[in-house]
PDB file of C-alpha atoms in Angstrom:
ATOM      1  CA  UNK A  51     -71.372 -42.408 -73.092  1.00 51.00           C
ATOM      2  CA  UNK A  52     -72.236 -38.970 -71.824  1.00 59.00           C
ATOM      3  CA  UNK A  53     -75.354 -39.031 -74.177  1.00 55.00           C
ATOM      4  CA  UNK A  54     -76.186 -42.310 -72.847  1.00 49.00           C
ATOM      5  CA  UNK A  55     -75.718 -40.729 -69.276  1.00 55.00           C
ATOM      6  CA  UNK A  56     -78.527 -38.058 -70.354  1.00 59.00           C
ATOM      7  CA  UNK A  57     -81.219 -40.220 -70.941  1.00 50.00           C
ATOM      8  CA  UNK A  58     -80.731 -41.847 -68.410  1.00 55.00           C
ATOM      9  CA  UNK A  59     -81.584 -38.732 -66.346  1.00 73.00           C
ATOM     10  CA  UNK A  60     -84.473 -38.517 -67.392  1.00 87.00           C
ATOM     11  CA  UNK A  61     -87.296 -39.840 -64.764  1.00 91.00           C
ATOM     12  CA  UNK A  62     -89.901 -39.963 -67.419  1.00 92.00           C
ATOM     13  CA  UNK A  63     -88.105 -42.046 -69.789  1.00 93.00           C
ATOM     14  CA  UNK A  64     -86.608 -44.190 -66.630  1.00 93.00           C
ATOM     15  CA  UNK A  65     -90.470 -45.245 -65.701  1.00 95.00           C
ATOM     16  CA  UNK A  66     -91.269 -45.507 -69.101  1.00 95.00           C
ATOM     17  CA  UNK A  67     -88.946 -48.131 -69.966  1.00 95.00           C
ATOM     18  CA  UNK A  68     -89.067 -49.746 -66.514  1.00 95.00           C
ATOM     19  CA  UNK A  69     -92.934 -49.929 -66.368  1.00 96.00           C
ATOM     20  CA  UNK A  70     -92.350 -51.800 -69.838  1.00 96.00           C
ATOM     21  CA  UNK A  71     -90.341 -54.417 -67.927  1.00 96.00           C
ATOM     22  CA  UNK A  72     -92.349 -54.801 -64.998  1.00 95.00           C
ATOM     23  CA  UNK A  73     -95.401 -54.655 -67.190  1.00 93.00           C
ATOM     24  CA  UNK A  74     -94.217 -57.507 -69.304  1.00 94.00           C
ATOM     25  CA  UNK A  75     -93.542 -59.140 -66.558  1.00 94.00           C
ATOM     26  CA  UNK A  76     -96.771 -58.959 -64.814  1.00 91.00           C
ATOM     27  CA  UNK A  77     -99.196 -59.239 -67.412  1.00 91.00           C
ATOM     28  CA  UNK A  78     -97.811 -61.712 -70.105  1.00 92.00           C
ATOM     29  CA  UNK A  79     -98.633 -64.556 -67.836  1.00 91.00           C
ATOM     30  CA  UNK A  80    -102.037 -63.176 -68.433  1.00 88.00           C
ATOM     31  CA  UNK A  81    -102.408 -63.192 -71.580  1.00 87.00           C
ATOM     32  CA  UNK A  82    -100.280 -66.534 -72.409  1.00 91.00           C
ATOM     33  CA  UNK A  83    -102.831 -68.033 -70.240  1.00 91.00           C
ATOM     34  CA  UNK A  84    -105.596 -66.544 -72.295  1.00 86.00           C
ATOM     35  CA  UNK A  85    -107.504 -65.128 -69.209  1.00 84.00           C
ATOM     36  CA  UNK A  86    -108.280 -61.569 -68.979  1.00 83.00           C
ATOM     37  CA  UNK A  87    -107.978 -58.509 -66.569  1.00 81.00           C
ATOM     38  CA  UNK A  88    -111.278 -58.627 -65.891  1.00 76.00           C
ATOM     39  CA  UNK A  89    -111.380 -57.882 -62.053  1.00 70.00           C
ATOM     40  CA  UNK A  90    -113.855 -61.192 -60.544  1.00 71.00           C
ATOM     41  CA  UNK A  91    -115.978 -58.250 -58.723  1.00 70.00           C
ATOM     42  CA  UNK A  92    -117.291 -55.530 -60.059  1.00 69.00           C
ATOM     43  CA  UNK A  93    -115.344 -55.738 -63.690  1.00 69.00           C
ATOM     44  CA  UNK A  94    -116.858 -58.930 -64.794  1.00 72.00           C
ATOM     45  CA  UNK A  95    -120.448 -57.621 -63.544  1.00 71.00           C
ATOM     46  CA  UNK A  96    -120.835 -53.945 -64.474  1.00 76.00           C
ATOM     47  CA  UNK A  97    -117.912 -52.389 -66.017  1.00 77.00           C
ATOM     48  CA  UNK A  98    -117.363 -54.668 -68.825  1.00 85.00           C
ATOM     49  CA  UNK A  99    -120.946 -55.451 -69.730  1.00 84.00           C
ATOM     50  CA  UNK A 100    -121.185 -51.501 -69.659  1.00 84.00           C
ATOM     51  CA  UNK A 101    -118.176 -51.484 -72.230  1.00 87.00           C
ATOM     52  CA  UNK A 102    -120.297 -53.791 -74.521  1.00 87.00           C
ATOM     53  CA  UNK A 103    -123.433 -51.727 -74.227  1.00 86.00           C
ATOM     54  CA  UNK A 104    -121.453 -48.612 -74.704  1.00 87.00           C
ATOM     55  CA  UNK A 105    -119.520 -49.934 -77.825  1.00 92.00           C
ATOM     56  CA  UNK A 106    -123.069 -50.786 -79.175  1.00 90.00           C
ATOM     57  CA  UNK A 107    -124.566 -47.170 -78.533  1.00 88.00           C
ATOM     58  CA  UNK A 108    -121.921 -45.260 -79.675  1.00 92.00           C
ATOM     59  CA  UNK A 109    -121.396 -47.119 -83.183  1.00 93.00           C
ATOM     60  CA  UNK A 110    -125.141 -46.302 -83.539  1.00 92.00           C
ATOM     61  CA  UNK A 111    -124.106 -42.972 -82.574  1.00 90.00           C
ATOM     62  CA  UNK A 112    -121.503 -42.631 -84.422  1.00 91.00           C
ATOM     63  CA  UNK A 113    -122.511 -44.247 -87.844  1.00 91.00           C
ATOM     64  CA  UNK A 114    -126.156 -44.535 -87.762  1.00 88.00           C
ATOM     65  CA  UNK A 115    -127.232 -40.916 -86.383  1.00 86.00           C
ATOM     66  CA  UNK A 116    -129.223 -43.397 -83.560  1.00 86.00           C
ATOM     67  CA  UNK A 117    -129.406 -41.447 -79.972  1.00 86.00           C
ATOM     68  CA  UNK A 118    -130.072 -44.100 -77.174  1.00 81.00           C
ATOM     69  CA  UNK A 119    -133.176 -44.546 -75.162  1.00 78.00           C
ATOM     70  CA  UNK A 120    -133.287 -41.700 -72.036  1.00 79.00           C
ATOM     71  CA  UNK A 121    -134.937 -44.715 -69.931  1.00 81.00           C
ATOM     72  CA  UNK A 122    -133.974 -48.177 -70.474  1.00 77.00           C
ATOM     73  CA  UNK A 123    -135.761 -51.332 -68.914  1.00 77.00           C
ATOM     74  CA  UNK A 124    -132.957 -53.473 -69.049  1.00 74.00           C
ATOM     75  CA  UNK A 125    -130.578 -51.347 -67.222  1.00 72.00           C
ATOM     76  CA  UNK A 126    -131.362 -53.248 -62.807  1.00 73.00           C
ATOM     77  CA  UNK A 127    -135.007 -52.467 -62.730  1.00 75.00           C
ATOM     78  CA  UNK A 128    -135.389 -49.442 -65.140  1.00 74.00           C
ATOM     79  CA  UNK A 129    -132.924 -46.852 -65.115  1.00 79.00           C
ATOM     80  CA  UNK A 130    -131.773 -43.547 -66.568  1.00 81.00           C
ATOM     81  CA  UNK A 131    -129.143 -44.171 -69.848  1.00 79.00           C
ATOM     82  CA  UNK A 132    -127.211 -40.969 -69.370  1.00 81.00           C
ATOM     83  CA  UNK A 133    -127.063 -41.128 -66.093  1.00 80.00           C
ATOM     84  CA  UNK A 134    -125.765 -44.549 -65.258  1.00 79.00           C
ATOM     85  CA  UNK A 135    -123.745 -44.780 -68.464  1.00 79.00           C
ATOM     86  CA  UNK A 136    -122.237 -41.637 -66.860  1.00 80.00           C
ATOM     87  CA  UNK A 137    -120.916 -43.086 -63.934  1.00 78.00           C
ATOM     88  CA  UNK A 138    -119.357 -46.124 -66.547  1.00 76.00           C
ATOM     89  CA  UNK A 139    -118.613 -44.739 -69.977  1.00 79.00           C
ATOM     90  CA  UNK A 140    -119.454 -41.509 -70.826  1.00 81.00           C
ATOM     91  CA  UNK A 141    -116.674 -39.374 -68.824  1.00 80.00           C
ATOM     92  CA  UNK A 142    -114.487 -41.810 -69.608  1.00 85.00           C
ATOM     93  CA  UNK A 143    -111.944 -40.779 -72.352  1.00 88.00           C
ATOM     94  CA  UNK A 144    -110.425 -44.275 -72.837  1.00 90.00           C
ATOM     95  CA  UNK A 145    -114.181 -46.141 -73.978  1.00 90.00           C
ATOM     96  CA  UNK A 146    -114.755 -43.962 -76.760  1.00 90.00           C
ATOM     97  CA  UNK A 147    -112.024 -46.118 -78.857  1.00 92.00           C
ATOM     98  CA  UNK A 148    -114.039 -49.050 -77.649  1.00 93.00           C
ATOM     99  CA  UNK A 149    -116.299 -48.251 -81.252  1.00 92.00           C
ATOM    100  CA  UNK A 150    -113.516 -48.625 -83.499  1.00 95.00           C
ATOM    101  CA  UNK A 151    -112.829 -52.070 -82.238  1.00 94.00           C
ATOM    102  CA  UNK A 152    -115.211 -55.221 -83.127  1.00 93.00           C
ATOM    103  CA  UNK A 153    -117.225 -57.141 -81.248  1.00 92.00           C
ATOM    104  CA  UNK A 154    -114.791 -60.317 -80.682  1.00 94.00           C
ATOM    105  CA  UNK A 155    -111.567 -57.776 -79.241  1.00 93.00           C
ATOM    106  CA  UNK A 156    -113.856 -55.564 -77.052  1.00 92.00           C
ATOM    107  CA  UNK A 157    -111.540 -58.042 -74.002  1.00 91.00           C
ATOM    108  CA  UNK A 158    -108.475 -57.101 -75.974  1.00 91.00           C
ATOM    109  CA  UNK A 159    -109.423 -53.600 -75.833  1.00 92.00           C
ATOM    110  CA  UNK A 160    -110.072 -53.813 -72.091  1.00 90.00           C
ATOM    111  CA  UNK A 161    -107.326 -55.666 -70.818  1.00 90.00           C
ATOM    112  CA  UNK A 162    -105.170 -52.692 -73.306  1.00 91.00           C
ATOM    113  CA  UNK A 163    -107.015 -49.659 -71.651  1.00 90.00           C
ATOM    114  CA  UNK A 164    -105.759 -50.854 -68.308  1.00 89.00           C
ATOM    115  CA  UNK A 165    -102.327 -51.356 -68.975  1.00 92.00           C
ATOM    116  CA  UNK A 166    -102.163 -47.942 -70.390  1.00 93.00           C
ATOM    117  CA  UNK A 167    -104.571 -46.414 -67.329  1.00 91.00           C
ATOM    118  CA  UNK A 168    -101.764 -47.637 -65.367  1.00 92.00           C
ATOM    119  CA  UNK A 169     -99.024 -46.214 -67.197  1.00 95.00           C
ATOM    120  CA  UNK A 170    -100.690 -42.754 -67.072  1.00 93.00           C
ATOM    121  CA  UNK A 171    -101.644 -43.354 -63.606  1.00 92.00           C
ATOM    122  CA  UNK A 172     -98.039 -43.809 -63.072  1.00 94.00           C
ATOM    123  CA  UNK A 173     -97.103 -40.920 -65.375  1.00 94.00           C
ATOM    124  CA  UNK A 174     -99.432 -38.676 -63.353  1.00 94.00           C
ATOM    125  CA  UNK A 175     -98.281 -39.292 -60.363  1.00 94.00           C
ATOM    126  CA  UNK A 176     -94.590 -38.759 -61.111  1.00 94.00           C
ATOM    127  CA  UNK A 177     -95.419 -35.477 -62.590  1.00 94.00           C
ATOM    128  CA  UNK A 178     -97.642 -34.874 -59.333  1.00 94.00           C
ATOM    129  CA  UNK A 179     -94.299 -36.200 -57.263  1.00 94.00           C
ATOM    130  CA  UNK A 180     -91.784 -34.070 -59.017  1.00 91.00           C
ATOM    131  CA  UNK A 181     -93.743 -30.622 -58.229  1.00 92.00           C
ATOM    132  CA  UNK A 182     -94.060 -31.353 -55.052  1.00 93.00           C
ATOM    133  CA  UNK A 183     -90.793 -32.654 -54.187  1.00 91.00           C
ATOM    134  CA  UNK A 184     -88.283 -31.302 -57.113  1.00 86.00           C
ATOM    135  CA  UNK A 185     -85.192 -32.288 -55.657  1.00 88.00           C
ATOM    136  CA  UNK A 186     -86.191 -35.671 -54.426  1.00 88.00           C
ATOM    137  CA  UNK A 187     -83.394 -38.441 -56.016  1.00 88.00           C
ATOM    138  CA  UNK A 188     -84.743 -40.938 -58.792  1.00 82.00           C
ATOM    139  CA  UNK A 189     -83.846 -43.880 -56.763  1.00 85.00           C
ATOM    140  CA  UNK A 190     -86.689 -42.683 -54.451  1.00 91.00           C
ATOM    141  CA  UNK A 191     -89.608 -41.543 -56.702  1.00 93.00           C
ATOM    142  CA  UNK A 192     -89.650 -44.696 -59.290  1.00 94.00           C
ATOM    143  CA  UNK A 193     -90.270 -47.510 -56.516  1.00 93.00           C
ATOM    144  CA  UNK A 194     -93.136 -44.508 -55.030  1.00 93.00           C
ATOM    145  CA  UNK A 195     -94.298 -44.479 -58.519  1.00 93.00           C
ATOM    146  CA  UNK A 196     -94.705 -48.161 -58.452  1.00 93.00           C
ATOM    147  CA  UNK A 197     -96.057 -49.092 -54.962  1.00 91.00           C
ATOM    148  CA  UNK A 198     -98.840 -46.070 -56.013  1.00 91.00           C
ATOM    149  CA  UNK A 199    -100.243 -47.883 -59.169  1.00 90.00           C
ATOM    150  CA  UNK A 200     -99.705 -51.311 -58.326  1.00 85.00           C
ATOM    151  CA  UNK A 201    -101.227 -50.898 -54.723  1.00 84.00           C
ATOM    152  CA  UNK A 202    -102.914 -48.114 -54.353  1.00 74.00           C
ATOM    153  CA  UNK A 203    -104.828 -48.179 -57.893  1.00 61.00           C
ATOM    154  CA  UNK A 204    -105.972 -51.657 -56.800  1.00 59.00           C
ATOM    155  CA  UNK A 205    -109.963 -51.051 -59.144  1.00 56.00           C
ATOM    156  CA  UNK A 206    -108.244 -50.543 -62.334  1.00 55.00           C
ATOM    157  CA  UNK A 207    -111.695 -49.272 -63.948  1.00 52.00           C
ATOM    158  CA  UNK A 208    -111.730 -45.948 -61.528  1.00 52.00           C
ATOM    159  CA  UNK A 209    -108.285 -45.137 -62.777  1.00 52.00           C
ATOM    160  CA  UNK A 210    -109.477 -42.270 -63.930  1.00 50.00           C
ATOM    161  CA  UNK A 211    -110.093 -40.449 -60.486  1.00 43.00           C
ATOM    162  CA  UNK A 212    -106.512 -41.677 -59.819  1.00 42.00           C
ATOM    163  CA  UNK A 213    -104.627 -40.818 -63.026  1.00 41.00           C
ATOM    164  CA  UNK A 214    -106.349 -36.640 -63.631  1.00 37.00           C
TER     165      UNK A 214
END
């Protein structure tokens, strides 16, 4: 009982299997319903279709030795590769896996990579909470952790700037 008591003590395994609940709780609907985590905005309109482009450059990249175009066409009206695919892809350490998956689970990929942006997110901020608050009680940092990356993380694709 006592060892049971231990783990239990532990904040970071306390989130960890409480984020699994409330995760499963939130998201299965989604994907029982077969509709995605695409946000209607500005996921279904740039950060997705960047995901596809990117998952297409970097295989070339990666397998064929092909750089991309400095100045693509199709990018609005003609735009600079590196630096819009910066602002999308390229500093973003959870697309690079995005070339390892094919074509028809690219959505499977995304709707993963922001379930587990959240759980870092979450993670992060605990770790964040904990240094600046090290005696605060459980009972008061996992329902902080929670209202942060269900309310405060509301564009899941900029989870980055919220989760390092």
């Amino acid at each position: 009982m006592t060892a049971l008591k231990r783990y239990w003590k532990n904040i970071y395994l306390l989130y960890s299997i409480l984020f699994l609940l409330v995760a499963a709780a939130v998201f299965v609907p989604y994907f029982v319903t077969g509709t995605s985590l695409i946000w209607q905005s500005d996921g279904i309109a740039q950060h997705f279709p960047a995901l596809v482009d990117w998952r297409v450059t970097l295989r070339q990249l990666l397998f064929d030795n092909i750089w991309p175009a400095q100045w693509q066409w199709r990018l609005g009206l003609g735009a600079d590769y590196l630096q819009t695919f910066s602002y999308y892809t390229l500093g973003d350490i959870f697309t690079y896996g995005v070339a390892f998956v094919s074509q028809d689970h690219v959505l499977a990929y995304y709707n993963c990579s922001v379930i587990v942006r959240l759980f870092l997110a979450g993670l992060s901020f605990l770790f964040v909470a904990r240094q600046f608050i090290p005696r605060a009680p459980h009972w008061s940092l996992i329902p902080a952790t929670f209202s942060y990356i269900f309310f405060v993380t509301r564009h899941l694709p900029h989870l980055n700037t919220h989760s390092f």
